[in-house]
């Protein structure tokens, strides 16, 4: 199979993978295991070129639009979305595409060229994983390629160098591939997300490849709450009132309010 044909098939799968994951993102959650205490890693400096700084500004704009779009679809539902995950995912997709599709992906992220986007993505992948002040952040990427196709070595090398992503062969005719991908997600999210592909495998079987981005974050409170003070009280949510467990503390916190938005630093 020639490289151009591989790119064309990859583009076709990118839209399906993105649309499929958008519906499957609300996944079954498990009780996480007790975190292992690790020594804080040295904070790495992040130095950006002028072009990369401009790209960060554009990605922030993309993130605002993404959150607004998801909110329009989800309406009153609770949701969680990571614009950084989407930008890394779409950056990987831009590398599989060419022609008009690549131009559209770059335009969506406000990117002038793929080289700057890749250099920024590599720096983010090197910088984001952190273990600072007890907070942990891990980012993982991977591509599973149907065994019917071949990926050029240059593409594999780029995915590894820029996105720290392996490109593995997979049998997309076998439902076991779904279990393999879900197991990878569960492992990379420390058990917080046990599965991301919840539909019957027939929905994914014809894909030439599947690319997945996983993010795990575990933070700690600078000001801890005493569990003995937790009580159940009414919570006024967008879908009505519900009794939930409320943490309580009688302390002074930084507070700000503007334009209908209230913020508190915990």
PDB file of C-alpha atoms in Angstrom:
ATOM      1  CA  UNK A   1       0.000   0.000   0.000  1.00  0.00           C
ATOM      2  CA  UNK A   2       1.433   3.358  -0.997  1.00  0.00           C
ATOM      3  CA  UNK A   3       1.909   6.202   1.490  1.00  0.00           C
ATOM      4  CA  UNK A   4      -0.662   8.486  -0.146  1.00  0.00           C
ATOM      5  CA  UNK A   5      -3.334   5.784   0.074  1.00  0.00           C
ATOM      6  CA  UNK A   6      -2.484   5.222   3.723  1.00  0.00           C
ATOM      7  CA  UNK A   7      -2.958   8.934   4.424  1.00  0.00           C
ATOM      8  CA  UNK A   8      -6.329   8.969   2.657  1.00  0.00           C
ATOM      9  CA  UNK A   9      -7.593   6.024   4.690  1.00  0.00           C
ATOM     10  CA  UNK A  10      -6.249   7.582   7.883  1.00  0.00           C
ATOM     11  CA  UNK A  11      -8.219  10.755   7.206  1.00  0.00           C
ATOM     12  CA  UNK A  12     -11.415   8.774   6.803  1.00  0.00           C
ATOM     13  CA  UNK A  13     -10.879   7.101  10.158  1.00  0.00           C
ATOM     14  CA  UNK A  14      -9.999  10.298  11.961  1.00  0.00           C
ATOM     15  CA  UNK A  15     -13.522  11.680  11.702  1.00  0.00           C
ATOM     16  CA  UNK A  16     -15.072   8.386  12.801  1.00  0.00           C
ATOM     17  CA  UNK A  17     -12.693   8.011  15.735  1.00  0.00           C
ATOM     18  CA  UNK A  18     -13.369  11.551  16.921  1.00  0.00           C
ATOM     19  CA  UNK A  19     -17.125  11.241  16.567  1.00  0.00           C
ATOM     20  CA  UNK A  20     -17.142   7.826  18.196  1.00  0.00           C
ATOM     21  CA  UNK A  21     -15.082   8.947  21.181  1.00  0.00           C
ATOM     22  CA  UNK A  22     -17.260  12.013  21.696  1.00  0.00           C
ATOM     23  CA  UNK A  23     -20.226   9.794  22.584  1.00  0.00           C
ATOM     24  CA  UNK A  24     -18.199   7.298  24.600  1.00  0.00           C
ATOM     25  CA  UNK A  25     -16.300   9.763  26.767  1.00  0.00           C
ATOM     26  CA  UNK A  26     -18.715   9.321  29.699  1.00  0.00           C
ATOM     27  CA  UNK A  27     -17.232   6.043  30.868  1.00  0.00           C
ATOM     28  CA  UNK A  28     -17.739   3.686  33.770  1.00  0.00           C
ATOM     29  CA  UNK A  29     -15.534   4.711  36.663  1.00  0.00           C
ATOM     30  CA  UNK A  30     -13.885   2.588  39.288  1.00  0.00           C
ATOM     31  CA  UNK A  31     -12.622   3.436  42.744  1.00  0.00           C
ATOM     32  CA  UNK A  32      -8.974   4.409  42.220  1.00  0.00           C
ATOM     33  CA  UNK A  33      -6.286   2.578  44.094  1.00  0.00           C
ATOM     34  CA  UNK A  34      -4.409   4.364  46.867  1.00  0.00           C
ATOM     35  CA  UNK A  35      -1.820   6.586  45.166  1.00  0.00           C
ATOM     36  CA  UNK A  36       1.837   5.772  45.652  1.00  0.00           C
ATOM     37  CA  UNK A  37       3.766   8.598  47.277  1.00  0.00           C
ATOM     38  CA  UNK A  38       6.568   9.666  44.959  1.00  0.00           C
ATOM     39  CA  UNK A  39       9.279  12.253  45.203  1.00  0.00           C
ATOM     40  CA  UNK A  40       8.353  15.449  43.330  1.00  0.00           C
ATOM     41  CA  UNK A  41      10.063  15.662  39.969  1.00  0.00           C
ATOM     42  CA  UNK A  42      12.113  18.679  39.048  1.00  0.00           C
ATOM     43  CA  UNK A  43       9.948  21.230  37.251  1.00  0.00           C
ATOM     44  CA  UNK A  44      11.110  21.484  33.653  1.00  0.00           C
ATOM     45  CA  UNK A  45      11.303  24.917  32.036  1.00  0.00           C
ATOM     46  CA  UNK A  46       9.064  25.500  29.028  1.00  0.00           C
ATOM     47  CA  UNK A  47      10.662  27.821  26.491  1.00  0.00           C
ATOM     48  CA  UNK A  48       8.603  28.698  23.427  1.00  0.00           C
ATOM     49  CA  UNK A  49       9.495  30.455  20.209  1.00  0.00           C
ATOM     50  CA  UNK A  50       7.450  33.458  19.072  1.00  0.00           C
ATOM     51  CA  UNK A  51       5.613  31.234  16.577  1.00  0.00           C
ATOM     52  CA  UNK A  52       4.858  28.666  19.282  1.00  0.00           C
ATOM     53  CA  UNK A  53       3.601  31.364  21.655  1.00  0.00           C
ATOM     54  CA  UNK A  54       1.266  32.575  18.932  1.00  0.00           C
ATOM     55  CA  UNK A  55       0.089  29.002  18.422  1.00  0.00           C
ATOM     56  CA  UNK A  56      -0.654  28.675  22.160  1.00  0.00           C
ATOM     57  CA  UNK A  57      -2.852  31.779  21.921  1.00  0.00           C
ATOM     58  CA  UNK A  58      -4.743  30.230  19.005  1.00  0.00           C
ATOM     59  CA  UNK A  59      -5.163  26.937  20.866  1.00  0.00           C
ATOM     60  CA  UNK A  60      -6.657  28.838  23.807  1.00  0.00           C
ATOM     61  CA  UNK A  61      -9.201  30.323  21.393  1.00  0.00           C
ATOM     62  CA  UNK A  62      -9.839  26.812  20.036  1.00  0.00           C
ATOM     63  CA  UNK A  63     -10.356  25.563  23.607  1.00  0.00           C
ATOM     64  CA  UNK A  64     -12.944  28.257  24.364  1.00  0.00           C
ATOM     65  CA  UNK A  65     -14.859  27.388  21.191  1.00  0.00           C
ATOM     66  CA  UNK A  66     -14.647  23.667  21.976  1.00  0.00           C
ATOM     67  CA  UNK A  67     -16.073  24.069  25.478  1.00  0.00           C
ATOM     68  CA  UNK A  68     -18.896  26.249  24.128  1.00  0.00           C
ATOM     69  CA  UNK A  69     -19.679  23.681  21.417  1.00  0.00           C
ATOM     70  CA  UNK A  70     -19.726  20.776  23.889  1.00  0.00           C
ATOM     71  CA  UNK A  71     -21.929  22.794  26.220  1.00  0.00           C
ATOM     72  CA  UNK A  72     -24.399  23.390  23.389  1.00  0.00           C
ATOM     73  CA  UNK A  73     -24.606  19.638  22.751  1.00  0.00           C
ATOM     74  CA  UNK A  74     -24.672  18.519  26.379  1.00  0.00           C
ATOM     75  CA  UNK A  75     -27.020  21.306  27.470  1.00  0.00           C
ATOM     76  CA  UNK A  76     -27.758  20.757  31.174  1.00  0.00           C
ATOM     77  CA  UNK A  77     -25.665  17.594  31.472  1.00  0.00           C
ATOM     78  CA  UNK A  78     -22.504  17.549  33.563  1.00  0.00           C
ATOM     79  CA  UNK A  79     -19.424  17.084  31.404  1.00  0.00           C
ATOM     80  CA  UNK A  80     -15.674  17.202  31.517  1.00  0.00           C
ATOM     81  CA  UNK A  81     -13.523  18.050  28.510  1.00  0.00           C
ATOM     82  CA  UNK A  82      -9.818  18.712  28.006  1.00  0.00           C
ATOM     83  CA  UNK A  83      -9.054  21.174  25.179  1.00  0.00           C
ATOM     84  CA  UNK A  84      -5.380  20.171  25.429  1.00  0.00           C
ATOM     85  CA  UNK A  85      -6.303  16.533  24.787  1.00  0.00           C
ATOM     86  CA  UNK A  86      -8.357  17.539  21.766  1.00  0.00           C
ATOM     87  CA  UNK A  87      -5.567  19.717  20.370  1.00  0.00           C
ATOM     88  CA  UNK A  88      -2.998  16.911  20.783  1.00  0.00           C
ATOM     89  CA  UNK A  89      -5.418  14.431  19.208  1.00  0.00           C
ATOM     90  CA  UNK A  90      -6.173  16.719  16.250  1.00  0.00           C
ATOM     91  CA  UNK A  91      -2.468  17.430  15.843  1.00  0.00           C
ATOM     92  CA  UNK A  92      -1.875  13.701  15.446  1.00  0.00           C
ATOM     93  CA  UNK A  93      -4.708  13.571  12.927  1.00  0.00           C
ATOM     94  CA  UNK A  94      -3.220  16.478  10.975  1.00  0.00           C
ATOM     95  CA  UNK A  95      -0.063  14.412  10.552  1.00  0.00           C
ATOM     96  CA  UNK A  96      -2.051  11.557   9.006  1.00  0.00           C
ATOM     97  CA  UNK A  97      -3.906  13.859   6.606  1.00  0.00           C
ATOM     98  CA  UNK A  98      -2.930  15.819   3.551  1.00  0.00           C
ATOM     99  CA  UNK A  99      -4.554  18.304   1.194  1.00  0.00           C
ATOM    100  CA  UNK A 100      -7.870  19.875   2.159  1.00  0.00           C
ATOM    101  CA  UNK A 101      -8.423  17.790   5.300  1.00  0.00           C
ATOM    102  CA  UNK A 102      -5.059  18.795   6.762  1.00  0.00           C
ATOM    103  CA  UNK A 103      -5.814  22.439   5.927  1.00  0.00           C
ATOM    104  CA  UNK A 104      -9.162  22.186   7.733  1.00  0.00           C
ATOM    105  CA  UNK A 105      -7.582  20.635  10.827  1.00  0.00           C
ATOM    106  CA  UNK A 106      -4.893  23.313  10.950  1.00  0.00           C
ATOM    107  CA  UNK A 107      -7.498  26.032  10.478  1.00  0.00           C
ATOM    108  CA  UNK A 108      -9.603  24.649  13.346  1.00  0.00           C
ATOM    109  CA  UNK A 109      -6.599  24.960  15.666  1.00  0.00           C
ATOM    110  CA  UNK A 110      -5.495  28.313  14.266  1.00  0.00           C
ATOM    111  CA  UNK A 111      -2.227  26.782  13.054  1.00  0.00           C
ATOM    112  CA  UNK A 112      -0.282  28.399  10.242  1.00  0.00           C
ATOM    113  CA  UNK A 113       1.872  25.361   9.558  1.00  0.00           C
ATOM    114  CA  UNK A 114       2.276  21.776  10.724  1.00  0.00           C
ATOM    115  CA  UNK A 115       5.932  22.186  11.704  1.00  0.00           C
ATOM    116  CA  UNK A 116       5.143  24.766  14.411  1.00  0.00           C
ATOM    117  CA  UNK A 117       2.220  22.671  15.664  1.00  0.00           C
ATOM    118  CA  UNK A 118       4.458  19.606  15.913  1.00  0.00           C
ATOM    119  CA  UNK A 119       7.270  21.442  17.695  1.00  0.00           C
ATOM    120  CA  UNK A 120       4.767  22.818  20.225  1.00  0.00           C
ATOM    121  CA  UNK A 121       3.137  19.379  20.654  1.00  0.00           C
ATOM    122  CA  UNK A 122       6.520  17.806  21.392  1.00  0.00           C
ATOM    123  CA  UNK A 123       7.326  20.461  24.008  1.00  0.00           C
ATOM    124  CA  UNK A 124       3.916  19.982  25.632  1.00  0.00           C
ATOM    125  CA  UNK A 125       4.363  16.204  25.729  1.00  0.00           C
ATOM    126  CA  UNK A 126       7.766  16.694  27.374  1.00  0.00           C
ATOM    127  CA  UNK A 127       6.501  19.348  29.792  1.00  0.00           C
ATOM    128  CA  UNK A 128       2.999  18.304  30.842  1.00  0.00           C
ATOM    129  CA  UNK A 129       3.733  15.037  32.672  1.00  0.00           C
ATOM    130  CA  UNK A 130       4.433  16.264  36.198  1.00  0.00           C
ATOM    131  CA  UNK A 131       4.704  15.217  39.805  1.00  0.00           C
ATOM    132  CA  UNK A 132       4.791  18.550  41.582  1.00  0.00           C
ATOM    133  CA  UNK A 133       3.626  19.366  45.115  1.00  0.00           C
ATOM    134  CA  UNK A 134       1.793  16.050  45.291  1.00  0.00           C
ATOM    135  CA  UNK A 135      -0.138  16.642  42.050  1.00  0.00           C
ATOM    136  CA  UNK A 136       0.323  14.132  39.243  1.00  0.00           C
ATOM    137  CA  UNK A 137      -0.385  14.578  35.543  1.00  0.00           C
ATOM    138  CA  UNK A 138       0.236  11.923  32.908  1.00  0.00           C
ATOM    139  CA  UNK A 139      -0.519  12.173  29.175  1.00  0.00           C
ATOM    140  CA  UNK A 140      -0.444   9.139  26.880  1.00  0.00           C
ATOM    141  CA  UNK A 141      -1.079   8.667  23.149  1.00  0.00           C
ATOM    142  CA  UNK A 142      -1.296   5.562  21.022  1.00  0.00           C
ATOM    143  CA  UNK A 143      -2.387   4.451  17.554  1.00  0.00           C
ATOM    144  CA  UNK A 144      -3.682   1.023  16.620  1.00  0.00           C
ATOM    145  CA  UNK A 145      -3.356   0.349  12.883  1.00  0.00           C
ATOM    146  CA  UNK A 146      -5.358  -2.338  11.113  1.00  0.00           C
ATOM    147  CA  UNK A 147      -3.119  -5.233  10.147  1.00  0.00           C
ATOM    148  CA  UNK A 148      -4.393  -4.778   6.590  1.00  0.00           C
ATOM    149  CA  UNK A 149      -2.260  -1.641   6.219  1.00  0.00           C
ATOM    150  CA  UNK A 150       1.333  -0.552   6.663  1.00  0.00           C
ATOM    151  CA  UNK A 151       2.576   2.691   8.179  1.00  0.00           C
ATOM    152  CA  UNK A 152       5.812   4.149   6.791  1.00  0.00           C
ATOM    153  CA  UNK A 153       8.756   4.090   9.186  1.00  0.00           C
ATOM    154  CA  UNK A 154       9.038   7.877   8.903  1.00  0.00           C
ATOM    155  CA  UNK A 155       5.465   8.199  10.189  1.00  0.00           C
ATOM    156  CA  UNK A 156       6.121   5.798  13.077  1.00  0.00           C
ATOM    157  CA  UNK A 157       9.264   7.722  14.010  1.00  0.00           C
ATOM    158  CA  UNK A 158       7.402  11.054  13.932  1.00  0.00           C
ATOM    159  CA  UNK A 159       4.571   9.741  16.140  1.00  0.00           C
ATOM    160  CA  UNK A 160       7.110   8.461  18.659  1.00  0.00           C
ATOM    161  CA  UNK A 161       9.308  11.577  18.614  1.00  0.00           C
ATOM    162  CA  UNK A 162       6.567  14.236  18.681  1.00  0.00           C
ATOM    163  CA  UNK A 163       3.687  12.564  20.519  1.00  0.00           C
ATOM    164  CA  UNK A 164       5.444   9.750  22.437  1.00  0.00           C
ATOM    165  CA  UNK A 165       2.947   7.477  20.683  1.00  0.00           C
ATOM    166  CA  UNK A 166       3.513   3.881  19.614  1.00  0.00           C
ATOM    167  CA  UNK A 167       1.886   2.635  16.402  1.00  0.00           C
ATOM    168  CA  UNK A 168       0.837  -1.000  16.888  1.00  0.00           C
ATOM    169  CA  UNK A 169      -0.809  -3.421  14.497  1.00  0.00           C
ATOM    170  CA  UNK A 170      -4.275  -4.667  15.488  1.00  0.00           C
ATOM    171  CA  UNK A 171      -6.824  -7.135  14.133  1.00  0.00           C
ATOM    172  CA  UNK A 172      -9.870  -4.933  13.610  1.00  0.00           C
ATOM    173  CA  UNK A 173     -11.905  -7.983  12.584  1.00  0.00           C
ATOM    174  CA  UNK A 174     -11.597  -9.318  16.142  1.00  0.00           C
ATOM    175  CA  UNK A 175     -13.638  -7.978  19.103  1.00  0.00           C
ATOM    176  CA  UNK A 176     -10.565  -8.683  21.266  1.00  0.00           C
ATOM    177  CA  UNK A 177      -9.062  -5.451  19.893  1.00  0.00           C
ATOM    178  CA  UNK A 178     -11.750  -3.535  21.774  1.00  0.00           C
ATOM    179  CA  UNK A 179     -10.604  -5.205  25.004  1.00  0.00           C
ATOM    180  CA  UNK A 180      -6.965  -4.361  24.245  1.00  0.00           C
ATOM    181  CA  UNK A 181      -7.759  -0.674  23.723  1.00  0.00           C
ATOM    182  CA  UNK A 182      -9.993  -0.453  26.790  1.00  0.00           C
ATOM    183  CA  UNK A 183      -7.296  -2.150  28.893  1.00  0.00           C
ATOM    184  CA  UNK A 184      -4.740   0.412  27.691  1.00  0.00           C
ATOM    185  CA  UNK A 185      -7.065   3.287  28.643  1.00  0.00           C
ATOM    186  CA  UNK A 186      -7.707   1.748  32.065  1.00  0.00           C
ATOM    187  CA  UNK A 187      -3.978   1.358  32.663  1.00  0.00           C
ATOM    188  CA  UNK A 188      -3.062   4.888  31.568  1.00  0.00           C
ATOM    189  CA  UNK A 189      -5.824   6.480  33.677  1.00  0.00           C
ATOM    190  CA  UNK A 190      -4.924   4.424  36.785  1.00  0.00           C
ATOM    191  CA  UNK A 191      -8.302   2.672  36.708  1.00  0.00           C
ATOM    192  CA  UNK A 192     -10.343   5.897  36.724  1.00  0.00           C
ATOM    193  CA  UNK A 193     -11.730   5.107  33.248  1.00  0.00           C
ATOM    194  CA  UNK A 194     -12.268   1.391  32.781  1.00  0.00           C
ATOM    195  CA  UNK A 195     -13.462   1.581  29.170  1.00  0.00           C
ATOM    196  CA  UNK A 196     -13.796   4.129  26.391  1.00  0.00           C
ATOM    197  CA  UNK A 197     -15.241   1.898  23.650  1.00  0.00           C
ATOM    198  CA  UNK A 198     -18.666   0.873  24.943  1.00  0.00           C
ATOM    199  CA  UNK A 199     -20.514   0.303  21.688  1.00  0.00           C
ATOM    200  CA  UNK A 200     -20.655  -3.062  19.885  1.00  0.00           C
ATOM    201  CA  UNK A 201     -17.409  -3.730  17.993  1.00  0.00           C
ATOM    202  CA  UNK A 202     -19.262  -3.586  14.666  1.00  0.00           C
ATOM    203  CA  UNK A 203     -19.232   0.211  15.057  1.00  0.00           C
ATOM    204  CA  UNK A 204     -15.423   0.229  14.945  1.00  0.00           C
ATOM    205  CA  UNK A 205     -14.527  -2.851  12.875  1.00  0.00           C
ATOM    206  CA  UNK A 206     -14.135  -1.067   9.514  1.00  0.00           C
ATOM    207  CA  UNK A 207     -11.766   1.597  10.827  1.00  0.00           C
ATOM    208  CA  UNK A 208      -8.285   1.417   9.289  1.00  0.00           C
ATOM    209  CA  UNK A 209      -6.854   2.760  12.527  1.00  0.00           C
ATOM    210  CA  UNK A 210      -7.807   4.184  15.928  1.00  0.00           C
ATOM    211  CA  UNK A 211      -5.907   6.862  17.825  1.00  0.00           C
ATOM    212  CA  UNK A 212      -6.473   7.457  21.543  1.00  0.00           C
ATOM    213  CA  UNK A 213      -5.298  10.185  23.914  1.00  0.00           C
ATOM    214  CA  UNK A 214      -5.531   9.560  27.665  1.00  0.00           C
ATOM    215  CA  UNK A 215      -4.937  12.044  30.482  1.00  0.00           C
ATOM    216  CA  UNK A 216      -4.657  11.230  34.186  1.00  0.00           C
ATOM    217  CA  UNK A 217      -4.639  13.968  36.822  1.00  0.00           C
ATOM    218  CA  UNK A 218      -4.565  13.531  40.581  1.00  0.00           C
ATOM    219  CA  UNK A 219      -4.270  16.725  42.603  1.00  0.00           C
ATOM    220  CA  UNK A 220      -4.134  17.491  46.288  1.00  0.00           C
ATOM    221  CA  UNK A 221      -5.762  20.274  48.291  1.00  0.00           C
ATOM    222  CA  UNK A 222      -3.310  22.923  49.536  1.00  0.00           C
ATOM    223  CA  UNK A 223      -5.863  23.433  52.316  1.00  0.00           C
ATOM    224  CA  UNK A 224      -7.218  20.032  53.347  1.00  0.00           C
ATOM    225  CA  UNK A 225     -10.776  19.341  54.489  1.00  0.00           C
ATOM    226  CA  UNK A 226     -11.465  17.234  57.577  1.00  0.00           C
ATOM    227  CA  UNK A 227     -13.548  14.244  56.488  1.00  0.00           C
ATOM    228  CA  UNK A 228     -15.372  14.327  59.853  1.00  0.00           C
ATOM    229  CA  UNK A 229     -16.969  17.632  58.805  1.00  0.00           C
ATOM    230  CA  UNK A 230     -18.458  16.207  55.605  1.00  0.00           C
ATOM    231  CA  UNK A 231     -22.266  16.195  55.704  1.00  0.00           C
ATOM    232  CA  UNK A 232     -25.037  15.603  53.197  1.00  0.00           C
ATOM    233  CA  UNK A 233     -26.815  18.786  52.133  1.00  0.00           C
ATOM    234  CA  UNK A 234     -29.014  19.912  49.203  1.00  0.00           C
ATOM    235  CA  UNK A 235     -27.126  20.894  46.048  1.00  0.00           C
ATOM    236  CA  UNK A 236     -28.943  23.191  43.612  1.00  0.00           C
ATOM    237  CA  UNK A 237     -27.823  21.932  40.216  1.00  0.00           C
ATOM    238  CA  UNK A 238     -28.995  22.619  36.679  1.00  0.00           C
ATOM    239  CA  UNK A 239     -31.154  19.479  36.808  1.00  0.00           C
ATOM    240  CA  UNK A 240     -32.757  20.158  40.166  1.00  0.00           C
ATOM    241  CA  UNK A 241     -31.923  19.734  43.822  1.00  0.00           C
ATOM    242  CA  UNK A 242     -30.069  16.658  45.054  1.00  0.00           C
ATOM    243  CA  UNK A 243     -28.591  15.688  48.419  1.00  0.00           C
ATOM    244  CA  UNK A 244     -24.826  15.254  48.079  1.00  0.00           C
ATOM    245  CA  UNK A 245     -21.819  14.953  50.390  1.00  0.00           C
ATOM    246  CA  UNK A 246     -20.522  18.472  51.112  1.00  0.00           C
ATOM    247  CA  UNK A 247     -17.011  19.198  52.388  1.00  0.00           C
ATOM    248  CA  UNK A 248     -16.939  21.972  54.968  1.00  0.00           C
ATOM    249  CA  UNK A 249     -14.258  24.217  56.424  1.00  0.00           C
ATOM    250  CA  UNK A 250     -14.242  27.482  58.347  1.00  0.00           C
ATOM    251  CA  UNK A 251     -11.210  29.283  56.909  1.00  0.00           C
ATOM    252  CA  UNK A 252     -10.287  32.335  54.866  1.00  0.00           C
ATOM    253  CA  UNK A 253     -10.007  31.734  51.107  1.00  0.00           C
ATOM    254  CA  UNK A 254      -9.189  34.000  48.165  1.00  0.00           C
ATOM    255  CA  UNK A 255     -12.456  34.955  46.400  1.00  0.00           C
ATOM    256  CA  UNK A 256     -13.347  36.912  43.279  1.00  0.00           C
ATOM    257  CA  UNK A 257     -16.569  37.629  41.365  1.00  0.00           C
ATOM    258  CA  UNK A 258     -17.086  39.339  38.014  1.00  0.00           C
ATOM    259  CA  UNK A 259     -19.610  39.231  35.169  1.00  0.00           C
ATOM    260  CA  UNK A 260     -21.734  36.566  36.844  1.00  0.00           C
ATOM    261  CA  UNK A 261     -18.744  34.259  37.563  1.00  0.00           C
ATOM    262  CA  UNK A 262     -17.624  33.528  41.131  1.00  0.00           C
ATOM    263  CA  UNK A 263     -14.212  31.998  41.882  1.00  0.00           C
ATOM    264  CA  UNK A 264     -12.660  30.695  45.081  1.00  0.00           C
ATOM    265  CA  UNK A 265      -9.084  29.471  45.534  1.00  0.00           C
ATOM    266  CA  UNK A 266      -9.013  26.258  47.569  1.00  0.00           C
TER     267      UNK A 266
END
